[in-house]
Coordinates of C-alpha atoms and ligand atoms in Angstrom, one line a residue:
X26 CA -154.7 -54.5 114.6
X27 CA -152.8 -53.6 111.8
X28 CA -153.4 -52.7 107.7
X29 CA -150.5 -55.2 107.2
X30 CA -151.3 -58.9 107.2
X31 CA -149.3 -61.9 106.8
X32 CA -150.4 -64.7 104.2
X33 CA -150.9 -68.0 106.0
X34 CA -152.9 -70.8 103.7
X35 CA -153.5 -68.0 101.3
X36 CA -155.5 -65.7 103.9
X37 CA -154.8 -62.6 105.4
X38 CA -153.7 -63.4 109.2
X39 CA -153.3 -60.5 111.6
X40 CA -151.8 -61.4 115.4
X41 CA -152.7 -59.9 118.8
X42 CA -149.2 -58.4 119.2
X43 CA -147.8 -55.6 116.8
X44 CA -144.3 -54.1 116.2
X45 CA -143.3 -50.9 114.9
X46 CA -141.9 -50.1 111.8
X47 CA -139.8 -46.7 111.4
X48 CA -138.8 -44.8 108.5
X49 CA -134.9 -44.3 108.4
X50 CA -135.7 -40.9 106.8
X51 CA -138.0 -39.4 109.5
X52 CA -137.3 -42.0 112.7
X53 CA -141.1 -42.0 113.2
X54 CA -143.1 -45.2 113.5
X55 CA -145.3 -45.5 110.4
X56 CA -146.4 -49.3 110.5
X57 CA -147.1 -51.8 112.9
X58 CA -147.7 -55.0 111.2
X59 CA -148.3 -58.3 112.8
X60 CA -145.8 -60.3 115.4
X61 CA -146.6 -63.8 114.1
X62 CA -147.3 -66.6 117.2
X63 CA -145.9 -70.1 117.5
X64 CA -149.3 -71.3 117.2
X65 CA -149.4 -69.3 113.8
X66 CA -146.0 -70.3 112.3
X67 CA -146.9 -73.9 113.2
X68 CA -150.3 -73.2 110.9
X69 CA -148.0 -71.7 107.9
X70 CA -145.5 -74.9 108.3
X71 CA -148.7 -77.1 108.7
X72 CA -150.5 -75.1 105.2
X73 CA -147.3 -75.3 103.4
X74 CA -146.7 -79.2 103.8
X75 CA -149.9 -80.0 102.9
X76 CA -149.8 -77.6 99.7
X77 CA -146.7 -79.1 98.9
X78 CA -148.0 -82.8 98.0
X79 CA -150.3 -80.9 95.1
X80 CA -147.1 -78.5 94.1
X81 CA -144.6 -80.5 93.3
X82 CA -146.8 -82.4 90.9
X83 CA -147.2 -79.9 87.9
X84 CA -144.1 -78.4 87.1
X85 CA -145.9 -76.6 84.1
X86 CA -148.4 -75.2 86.6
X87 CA -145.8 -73.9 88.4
X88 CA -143.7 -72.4 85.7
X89 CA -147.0 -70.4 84.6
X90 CA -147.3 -69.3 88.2
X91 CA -143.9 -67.9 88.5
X92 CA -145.0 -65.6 85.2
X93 CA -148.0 -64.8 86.6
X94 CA -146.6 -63.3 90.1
X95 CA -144.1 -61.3 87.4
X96 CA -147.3 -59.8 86.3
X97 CA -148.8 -59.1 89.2
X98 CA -145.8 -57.3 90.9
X99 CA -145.9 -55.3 87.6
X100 CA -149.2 -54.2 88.2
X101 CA -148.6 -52.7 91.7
X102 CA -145.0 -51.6 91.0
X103 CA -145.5 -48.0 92.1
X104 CA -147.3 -48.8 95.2
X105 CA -144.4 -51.1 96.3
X106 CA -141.2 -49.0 95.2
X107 CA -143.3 -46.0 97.9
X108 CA -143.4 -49.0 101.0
X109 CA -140.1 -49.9 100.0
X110 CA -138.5 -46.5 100.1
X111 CA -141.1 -45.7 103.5
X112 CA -139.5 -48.8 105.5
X113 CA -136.0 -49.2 103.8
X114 CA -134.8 -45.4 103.1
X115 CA -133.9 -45.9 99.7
X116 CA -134.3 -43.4 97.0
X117 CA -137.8 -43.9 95.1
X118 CA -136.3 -44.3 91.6
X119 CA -133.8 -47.2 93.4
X120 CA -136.9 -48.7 94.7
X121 CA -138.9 -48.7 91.5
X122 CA -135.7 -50.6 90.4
X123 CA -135.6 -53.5 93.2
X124 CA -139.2 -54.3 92.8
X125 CA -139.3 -54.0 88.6
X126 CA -135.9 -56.6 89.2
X127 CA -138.3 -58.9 91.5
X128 CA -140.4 -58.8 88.6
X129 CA -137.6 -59.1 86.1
X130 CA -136.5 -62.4 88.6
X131 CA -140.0 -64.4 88.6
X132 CA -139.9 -64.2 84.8
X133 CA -136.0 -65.5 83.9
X134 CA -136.2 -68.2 87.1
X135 CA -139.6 -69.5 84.7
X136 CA -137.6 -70.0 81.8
X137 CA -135.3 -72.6 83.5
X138 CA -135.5 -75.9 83.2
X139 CA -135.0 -79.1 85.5
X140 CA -132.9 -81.2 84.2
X141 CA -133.7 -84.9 83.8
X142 CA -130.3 -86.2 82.5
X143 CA -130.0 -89.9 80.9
X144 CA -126.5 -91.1 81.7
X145 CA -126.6 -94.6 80.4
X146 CA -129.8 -96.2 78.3
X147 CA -128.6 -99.4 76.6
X148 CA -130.0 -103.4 76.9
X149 CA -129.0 -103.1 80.5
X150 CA -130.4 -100.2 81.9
X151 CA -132.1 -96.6 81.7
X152 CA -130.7 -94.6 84.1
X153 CA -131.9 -90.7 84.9
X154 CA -130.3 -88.0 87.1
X155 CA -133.2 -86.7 88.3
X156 CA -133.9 -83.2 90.7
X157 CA -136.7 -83.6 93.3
X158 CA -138.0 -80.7 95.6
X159 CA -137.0 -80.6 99.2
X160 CA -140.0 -80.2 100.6
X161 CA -141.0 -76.6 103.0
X162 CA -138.2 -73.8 102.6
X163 CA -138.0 -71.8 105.3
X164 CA -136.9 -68.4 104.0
X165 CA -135.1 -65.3 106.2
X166 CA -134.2 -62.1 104.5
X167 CA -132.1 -58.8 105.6
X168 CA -133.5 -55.6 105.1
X169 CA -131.2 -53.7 102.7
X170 CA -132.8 -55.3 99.9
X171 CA -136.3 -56.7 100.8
X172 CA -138.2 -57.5 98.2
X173 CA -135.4 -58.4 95.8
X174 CA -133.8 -61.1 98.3
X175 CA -137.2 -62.4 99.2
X176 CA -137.5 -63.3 95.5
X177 CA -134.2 -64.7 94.8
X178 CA -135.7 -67.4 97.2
X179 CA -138.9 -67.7 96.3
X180 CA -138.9 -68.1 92.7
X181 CA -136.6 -70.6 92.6
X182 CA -138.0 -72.4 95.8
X183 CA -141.5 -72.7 93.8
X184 CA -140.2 -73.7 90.4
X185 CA -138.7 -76.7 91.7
X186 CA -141.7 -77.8 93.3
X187 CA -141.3 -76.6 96.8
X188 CA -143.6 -74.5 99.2
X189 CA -142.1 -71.6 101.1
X190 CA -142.7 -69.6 104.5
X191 CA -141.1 -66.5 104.1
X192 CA -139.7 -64.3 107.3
X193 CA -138.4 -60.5 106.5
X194 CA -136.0 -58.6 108.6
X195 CA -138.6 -57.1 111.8
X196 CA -136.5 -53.5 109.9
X197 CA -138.5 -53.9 106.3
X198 CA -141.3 -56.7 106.5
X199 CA -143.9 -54.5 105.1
X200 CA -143.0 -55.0 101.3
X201 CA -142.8 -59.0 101.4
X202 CA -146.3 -58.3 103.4
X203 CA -147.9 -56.8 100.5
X204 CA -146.0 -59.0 98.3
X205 CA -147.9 -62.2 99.9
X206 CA -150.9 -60.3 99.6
X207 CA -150.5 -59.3 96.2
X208 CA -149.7 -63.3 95.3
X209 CA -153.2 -65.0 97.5
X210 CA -155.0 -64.7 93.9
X211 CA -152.2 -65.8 92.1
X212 CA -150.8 -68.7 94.0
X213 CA -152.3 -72.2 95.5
X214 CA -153.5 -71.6 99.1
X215 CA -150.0 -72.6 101.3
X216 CA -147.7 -72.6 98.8
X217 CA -146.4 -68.9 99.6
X218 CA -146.9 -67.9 103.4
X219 CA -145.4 -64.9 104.6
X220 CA -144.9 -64.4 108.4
X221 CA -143.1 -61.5 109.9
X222 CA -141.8 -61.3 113.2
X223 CA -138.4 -60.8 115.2
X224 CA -135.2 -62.8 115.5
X225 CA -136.7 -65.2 117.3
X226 CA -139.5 -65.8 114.8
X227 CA -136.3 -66.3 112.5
X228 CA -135.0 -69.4 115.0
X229 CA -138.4 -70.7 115.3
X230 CA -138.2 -71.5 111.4
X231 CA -134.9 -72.5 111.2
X232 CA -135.6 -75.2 113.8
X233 CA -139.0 -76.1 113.0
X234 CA -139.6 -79.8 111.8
X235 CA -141.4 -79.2 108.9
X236 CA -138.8 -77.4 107.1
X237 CA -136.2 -79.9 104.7
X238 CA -134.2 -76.5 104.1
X239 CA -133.5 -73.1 104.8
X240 CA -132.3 -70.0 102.9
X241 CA -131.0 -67.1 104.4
X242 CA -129.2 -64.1 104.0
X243 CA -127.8 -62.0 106.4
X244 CA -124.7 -61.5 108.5
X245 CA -122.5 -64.0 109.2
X246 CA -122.7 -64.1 112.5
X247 CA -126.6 -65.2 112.5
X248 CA -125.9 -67.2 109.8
X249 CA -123.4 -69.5 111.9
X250 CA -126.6 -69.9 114.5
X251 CA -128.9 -70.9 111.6
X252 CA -126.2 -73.4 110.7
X253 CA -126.0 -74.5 113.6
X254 CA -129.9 -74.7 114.0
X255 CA -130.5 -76.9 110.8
X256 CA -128.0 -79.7 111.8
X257 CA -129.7 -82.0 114.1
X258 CA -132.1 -82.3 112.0
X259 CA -130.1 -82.0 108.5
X260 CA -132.3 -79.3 106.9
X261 CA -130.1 -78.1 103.7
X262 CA -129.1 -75.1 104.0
X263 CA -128.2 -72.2 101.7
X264 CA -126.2 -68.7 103.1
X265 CA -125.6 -66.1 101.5
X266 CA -123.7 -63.7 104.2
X267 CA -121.9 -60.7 104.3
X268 CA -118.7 -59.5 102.7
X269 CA -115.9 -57.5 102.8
X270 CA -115.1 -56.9 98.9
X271 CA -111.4 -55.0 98.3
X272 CA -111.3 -53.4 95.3
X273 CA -107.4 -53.7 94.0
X274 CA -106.3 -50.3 91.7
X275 CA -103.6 -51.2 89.6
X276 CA -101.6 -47.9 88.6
X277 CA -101.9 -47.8 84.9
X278 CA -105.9 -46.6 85.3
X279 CA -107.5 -43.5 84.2
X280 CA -108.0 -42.2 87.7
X281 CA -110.9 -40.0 86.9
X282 CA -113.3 -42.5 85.3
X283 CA -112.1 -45.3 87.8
X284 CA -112.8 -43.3 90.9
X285 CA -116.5 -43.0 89.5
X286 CA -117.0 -46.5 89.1
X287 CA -115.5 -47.0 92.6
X288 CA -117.5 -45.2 94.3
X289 CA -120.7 -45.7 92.9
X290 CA -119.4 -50.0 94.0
X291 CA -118.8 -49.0 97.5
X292 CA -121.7 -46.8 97.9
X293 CA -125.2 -47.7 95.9
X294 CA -127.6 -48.4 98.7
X295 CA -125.8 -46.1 101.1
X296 CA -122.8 -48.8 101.2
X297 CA -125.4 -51.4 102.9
X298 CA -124.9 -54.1 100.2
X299 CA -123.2 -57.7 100.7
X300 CA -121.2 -56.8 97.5
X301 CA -120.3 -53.5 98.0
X302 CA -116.6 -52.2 98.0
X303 CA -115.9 -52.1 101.3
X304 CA -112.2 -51.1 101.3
X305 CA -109.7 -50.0 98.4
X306 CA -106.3 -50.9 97.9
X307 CA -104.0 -48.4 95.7
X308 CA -100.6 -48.2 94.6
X309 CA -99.0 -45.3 96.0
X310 CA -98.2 -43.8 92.9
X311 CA -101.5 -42.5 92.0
X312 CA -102.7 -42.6 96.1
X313 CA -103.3 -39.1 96.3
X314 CA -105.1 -38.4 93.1
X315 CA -107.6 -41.3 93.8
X316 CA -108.3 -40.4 97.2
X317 CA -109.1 -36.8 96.1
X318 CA -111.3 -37.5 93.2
X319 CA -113.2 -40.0 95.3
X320 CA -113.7 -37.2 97.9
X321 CA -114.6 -35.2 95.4
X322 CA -118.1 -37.4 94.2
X323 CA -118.4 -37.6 97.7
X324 CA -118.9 -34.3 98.7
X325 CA -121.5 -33.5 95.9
X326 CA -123.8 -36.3 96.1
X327 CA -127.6 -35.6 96.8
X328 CA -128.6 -37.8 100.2
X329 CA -132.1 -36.8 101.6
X330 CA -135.9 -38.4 101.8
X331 CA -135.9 -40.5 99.2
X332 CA -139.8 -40.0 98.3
X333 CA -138.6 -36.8 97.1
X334 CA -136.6 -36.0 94.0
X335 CA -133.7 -36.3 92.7
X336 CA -131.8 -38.1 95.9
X337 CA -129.2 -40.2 95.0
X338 CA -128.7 -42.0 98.6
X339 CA -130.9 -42.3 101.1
X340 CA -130.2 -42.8 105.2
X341 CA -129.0 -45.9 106.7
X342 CA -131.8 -48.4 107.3
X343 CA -132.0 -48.7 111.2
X344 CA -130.2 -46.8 114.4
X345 CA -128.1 -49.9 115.2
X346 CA -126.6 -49.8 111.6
X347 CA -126.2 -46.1 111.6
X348 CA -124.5 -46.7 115.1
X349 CA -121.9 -49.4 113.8
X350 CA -120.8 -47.2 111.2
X351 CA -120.6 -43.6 113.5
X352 CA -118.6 -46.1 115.3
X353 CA -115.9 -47.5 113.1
X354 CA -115.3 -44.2 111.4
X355 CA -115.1 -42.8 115.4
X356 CA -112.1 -45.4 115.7
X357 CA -110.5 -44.6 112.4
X358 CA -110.2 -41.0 113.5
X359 CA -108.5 -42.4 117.0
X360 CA -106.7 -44.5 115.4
X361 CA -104.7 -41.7 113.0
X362 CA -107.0 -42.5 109.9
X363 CA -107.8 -39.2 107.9
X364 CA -111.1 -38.3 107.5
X365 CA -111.1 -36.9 104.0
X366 CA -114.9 -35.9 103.8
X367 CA -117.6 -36.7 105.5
X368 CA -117.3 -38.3 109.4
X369 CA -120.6 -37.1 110.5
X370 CA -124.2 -37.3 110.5
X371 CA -125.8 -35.4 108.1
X372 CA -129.0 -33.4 109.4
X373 CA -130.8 -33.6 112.5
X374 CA -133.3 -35.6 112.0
X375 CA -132.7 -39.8 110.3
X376 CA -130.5 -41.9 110.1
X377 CA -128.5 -39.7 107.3
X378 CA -124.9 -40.2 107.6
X379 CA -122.0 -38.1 104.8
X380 CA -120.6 -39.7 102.1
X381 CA -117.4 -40.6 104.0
X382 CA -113.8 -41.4 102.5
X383 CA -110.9 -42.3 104.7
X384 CA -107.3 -42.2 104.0
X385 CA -104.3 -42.9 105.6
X386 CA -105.7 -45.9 107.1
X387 CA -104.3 -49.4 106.9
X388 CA -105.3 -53.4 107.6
X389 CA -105.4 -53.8 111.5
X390 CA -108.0 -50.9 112.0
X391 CA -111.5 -51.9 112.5
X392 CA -112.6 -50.3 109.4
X393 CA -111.1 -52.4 107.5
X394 CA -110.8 -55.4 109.1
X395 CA -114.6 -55.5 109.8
X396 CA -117.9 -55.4 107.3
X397 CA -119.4 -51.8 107.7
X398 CA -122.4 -51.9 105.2
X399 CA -122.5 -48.2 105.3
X400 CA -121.4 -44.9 103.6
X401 CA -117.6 -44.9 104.5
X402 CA -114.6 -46.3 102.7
X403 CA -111.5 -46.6 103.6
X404 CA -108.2 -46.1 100.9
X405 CA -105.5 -47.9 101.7
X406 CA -101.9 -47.5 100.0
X407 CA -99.9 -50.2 98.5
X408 CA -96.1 -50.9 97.5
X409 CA -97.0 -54.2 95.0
X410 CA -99.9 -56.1 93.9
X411 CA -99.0 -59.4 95.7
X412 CA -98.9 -57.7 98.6
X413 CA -102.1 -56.2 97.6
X414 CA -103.8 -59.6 96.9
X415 CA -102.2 -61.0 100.1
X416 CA -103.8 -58.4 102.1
X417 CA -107.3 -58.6 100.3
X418 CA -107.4 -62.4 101.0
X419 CA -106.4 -62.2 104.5
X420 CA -110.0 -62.2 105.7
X421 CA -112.6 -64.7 106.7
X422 CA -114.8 -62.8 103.9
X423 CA -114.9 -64.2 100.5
X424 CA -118.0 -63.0 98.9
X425 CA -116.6 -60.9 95.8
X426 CA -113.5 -58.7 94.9
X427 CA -112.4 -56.5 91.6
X428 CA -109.7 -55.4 90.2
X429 CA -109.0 -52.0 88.2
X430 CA -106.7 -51.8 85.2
X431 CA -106.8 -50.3 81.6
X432 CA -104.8 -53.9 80.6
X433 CA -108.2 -56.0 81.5
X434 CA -106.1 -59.3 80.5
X435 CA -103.5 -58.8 83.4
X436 CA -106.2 -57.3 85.8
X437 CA -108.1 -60.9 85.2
X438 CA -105.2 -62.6 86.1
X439 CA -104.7 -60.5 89.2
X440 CA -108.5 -60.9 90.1
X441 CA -108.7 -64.9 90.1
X442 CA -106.3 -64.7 92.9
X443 CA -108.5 -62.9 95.1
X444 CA -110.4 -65.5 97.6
X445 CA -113.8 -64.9 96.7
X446 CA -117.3 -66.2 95.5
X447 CA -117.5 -63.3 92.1
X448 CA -114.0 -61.5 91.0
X449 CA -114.7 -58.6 88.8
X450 CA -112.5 -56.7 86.4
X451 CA -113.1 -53.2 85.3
X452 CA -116.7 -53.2 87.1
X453 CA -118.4 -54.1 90.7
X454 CA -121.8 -55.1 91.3
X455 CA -122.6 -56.9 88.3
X456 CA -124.9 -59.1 89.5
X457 CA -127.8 -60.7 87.2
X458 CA -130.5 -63.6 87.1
X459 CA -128.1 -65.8 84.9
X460 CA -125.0 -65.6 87.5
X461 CA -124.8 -67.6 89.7
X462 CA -124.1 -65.7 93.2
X463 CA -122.3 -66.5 96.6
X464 CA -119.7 -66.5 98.8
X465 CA -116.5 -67.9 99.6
X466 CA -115.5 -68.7 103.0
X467 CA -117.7 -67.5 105.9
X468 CA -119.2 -65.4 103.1
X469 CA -121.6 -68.3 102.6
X470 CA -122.7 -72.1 101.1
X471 CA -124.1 -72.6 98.6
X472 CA -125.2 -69.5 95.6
X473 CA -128.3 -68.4 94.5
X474 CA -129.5 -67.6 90.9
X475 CA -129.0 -69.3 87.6
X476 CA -129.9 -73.2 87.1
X477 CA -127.0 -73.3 90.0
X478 CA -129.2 -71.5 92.2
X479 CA -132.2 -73.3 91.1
X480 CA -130.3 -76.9 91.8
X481 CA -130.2 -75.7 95.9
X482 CA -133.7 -76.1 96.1
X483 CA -133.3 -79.9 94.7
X484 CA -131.8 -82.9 96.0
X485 CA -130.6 -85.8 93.0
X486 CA -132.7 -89.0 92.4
X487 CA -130.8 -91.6 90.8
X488 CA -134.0 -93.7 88.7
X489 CA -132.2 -97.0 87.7
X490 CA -134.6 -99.2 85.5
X491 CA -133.0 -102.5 85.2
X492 CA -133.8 -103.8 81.6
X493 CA -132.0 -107.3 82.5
Ligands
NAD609 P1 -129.1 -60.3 110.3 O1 -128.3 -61.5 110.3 O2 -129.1 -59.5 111.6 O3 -130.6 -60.6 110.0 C1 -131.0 -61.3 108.9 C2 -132.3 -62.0 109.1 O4 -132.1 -63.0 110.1 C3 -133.4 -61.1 109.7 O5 -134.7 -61.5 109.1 C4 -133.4 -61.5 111.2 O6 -134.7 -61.3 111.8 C5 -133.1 -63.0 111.1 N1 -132.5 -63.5 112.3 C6 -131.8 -62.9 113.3 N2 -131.4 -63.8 114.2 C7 -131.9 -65.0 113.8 C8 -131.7 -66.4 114.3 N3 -131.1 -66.6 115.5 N4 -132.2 -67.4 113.6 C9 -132.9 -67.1 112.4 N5 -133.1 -65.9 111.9 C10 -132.5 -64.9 112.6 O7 -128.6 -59.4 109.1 P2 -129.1 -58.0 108.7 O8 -128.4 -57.0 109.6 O9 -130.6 -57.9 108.5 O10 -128.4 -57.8 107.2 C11 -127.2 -57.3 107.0 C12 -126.2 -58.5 106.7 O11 -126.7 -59.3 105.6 C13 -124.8 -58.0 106.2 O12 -123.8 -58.7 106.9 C14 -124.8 -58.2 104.7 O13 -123.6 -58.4 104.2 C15 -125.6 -59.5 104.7 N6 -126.2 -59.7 103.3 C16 -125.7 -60.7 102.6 C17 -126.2 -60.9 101.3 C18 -125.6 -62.0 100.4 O14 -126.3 -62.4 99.4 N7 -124.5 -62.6 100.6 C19 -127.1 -60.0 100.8 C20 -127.6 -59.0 101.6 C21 -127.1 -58.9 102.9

């Protein structure tokens, strides 16, 4: 048995089977909530098709709904920002900040609207571009930003007259747990059902008959299976995916107020962000002064527990991910790379890893070539910006870019050449509600947010009224 139950048909649901849950701070199991069953995920597909035919029907109802599960977040924000930081490592105040923006998300995805367009309404004919819902979304989530993700589905999902089963990385299920518990007195039974489960759960869902479409985030490489998954049956799918964001540094920049931006883009969330900076190109000129004043934040940032004050980053999520990155910085050092600062763990005990900056290093090493969602960045020199744009697009990434200038106009123009879903000038990681957000490339199909994310969870209905 555990404390932590899913929400199938609006009722808690526990499962014979448990798996642990550790905290990335302490590496000791703390959780062990339930390991959903077949028979169980065929009951959530079964609750949510049947709460679907009443769902789609009101879409006032619905909009109300979506400002009532604000509300209730709200209400049990400090309760969730402590699981989140518990199962995900984050700093508290960071976590108080995802769950408020979950909140902040259910209330701007209520205030759009489903647009009924009239194209042509003459003697002839009325016609209307209408949006219908899909039908059951099968949601899959990552576990850098839990609760957040979750709700970048689910609000949008339900708004447009959908019903949703909900599956959370097996690393950080226990805050979309309590979030499905929170909802049972808010929401129609079946309308919200939150399993939680391995990988395997994951394929279950994506190839179950019930669900018309699925939206996941994660890496690429499970996203090509879930792809794969949906297409004998044609579920829709949306995927948002991983990155490998270059931030270009033209040389005209004030070096010291740049390199803070920088590095706070490469390394909120202990670097384990889609949309991080991942890798840094710079002209030669002003190389040696970035490098060193990014070293420089890096060595006296706080990185501990994040329950307790005053920690700016907390450890990687999981071993496997704390792994990766020991590993690629490992084959930057073979390779000649220069390990400015950092290029160890930090501490004996979680998955705490140093603020790492890495110089000397160029495309062709594995740190750059590859997606290391984690706490070390590598600097790389550059002769002229097309080369430097050539080199940022010669990825199979293409979720988001910037480009660094005190002339914004000529950054811009630089930054629409970058191959990539969001190109930022001046800035990184300005992502909102409004924006639409996704990825070029195997970065992803599809975005989420804004009406254009709230048009993936529709398909168009041509209503042609003949008035001859
Ligand atoms: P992952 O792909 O390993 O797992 C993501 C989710 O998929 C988990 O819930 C997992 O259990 C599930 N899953 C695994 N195998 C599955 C399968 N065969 N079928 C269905 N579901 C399956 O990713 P992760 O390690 O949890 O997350 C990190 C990755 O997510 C990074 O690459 C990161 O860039 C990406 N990400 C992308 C975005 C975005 O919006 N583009 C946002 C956050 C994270």
């Amino acid at each position: 048995m555990s404390d932590y139950t899913m929400t199938i048909d609006g009722k808690a649901e526990s499962a014979k089977a448990t798996f642990g849950v550790i905290n990335p701070a302490t590496e000791e199991v703390f959780a062990q909530p339930p390991e959903c069953t077949r028979a169980q995920l065929d009951s959530a597909m079964d609750s949510a098709a049947t709460a679907y035919k009443a769902w789609r029907k009101d879409e006032a109802r619905r909009r109300q709904a979506l400002l009532d599960c604000s509300e209730a977040i709200k209400a049990r924000m400090a309760e969730l920002a402590k699981l989140l930081t518990q199962e995900q490592g984050k700093p508290i105040d960071k976590a108080m900040e995802e769950i408020f923006g979950a909140a902040i998300w259910f209330q701007y995805t209520a205030s759009l609207q489903i647009p009924v367009e009239v194209i042509q309404d003459n003697e002839q004919a009325r016609i209307e571009i209408r949006r219908r819902p899909l039908g059951v979304v099968g949601a899959i989530t990552p576990w850098n930003f839990p609760l957040m993700l979750g709700v970048w589905k689910i609000a949008p999902a339900l708004l447009a007259g959908n019903t949703v089963v909900i599956k959370p990385s097996p690393f950080t299920p226990l805050t979309t747990l309590a979030l499905g518990e929170i909802l049972r007195s808010v929401l129609p039974p079946g309308v919200l059902n939150v399993v939680s489960g391995g990988n395997e759960l994951g394929s279950w869902i994506t190839s179950h008959p019930a669900v018309r479409k699925i939206s996941f985030t994660g890496s690429v490489a499970t996203g090509k299976k879930v792809a794969a998954s949906a297409a004998p049956d044609l579920k829709r799918v949306t995927l948002e995916l991983g990155g490998n964001d270059a931030a270009i540094v033209l040389g005209d920049v004030d070096v010291k107020a740049t390199a803070q931006k920088l590095f706070w883009g490469a390394f909120s969330n202990t670097g384990q962000i889609c949309s991080a900076i991942k890798r840094v190109y710079v002209p030669e000129s002003i190389y040696g002064a970035v490098v060193n004043e990014l070293a420089e934040i890096a060595r006296g940032v706080k990185v501990g527990n994040g329950l307790e004050a005053g920690m700016q980053l907390g450890p990687l999520n999981n071993k496997p991910q704390f792994d990766r990155v020991s590993e690629l910085v490992e084959d930057a050092r073979k390779t000649g790379a220069r390990i400015v600062t950092g290029g160890k763990r930090l501490g004996v005990k979680g998955y705490f890893y140093e603020p790492t900056i890495v110089a000397d290093i160029s495309d062709g090493t594995r740190l750059v070539d590859e997606e290391q969602f984690g706490p070390a960045l590598p600097i790389i020199a550059y002769r002229n910006v097309e080369d430097a744009v050539e080199r940022a697009n010669a990825t199979h990434y293409g979720l988001s870019g910037s480009v660094w200038s005190a002339d914004r106009e000529k950054a811009a123009e630089v930054a629409v050449q970058l191959d990539c879903g969001t190109a930022w000038v001046n800035q990184h990681l300005a992502i909102a509600p409004n924006l639409p957000f996704g990825g070029a490339k195997w970065s992803g199909i599809g975005v989420e947010n804004g009406p254009w994310g709230l048009l993936g969870f529709t398909e168009i209905q041509v209503v042609n009224v003949s008035k001859a």
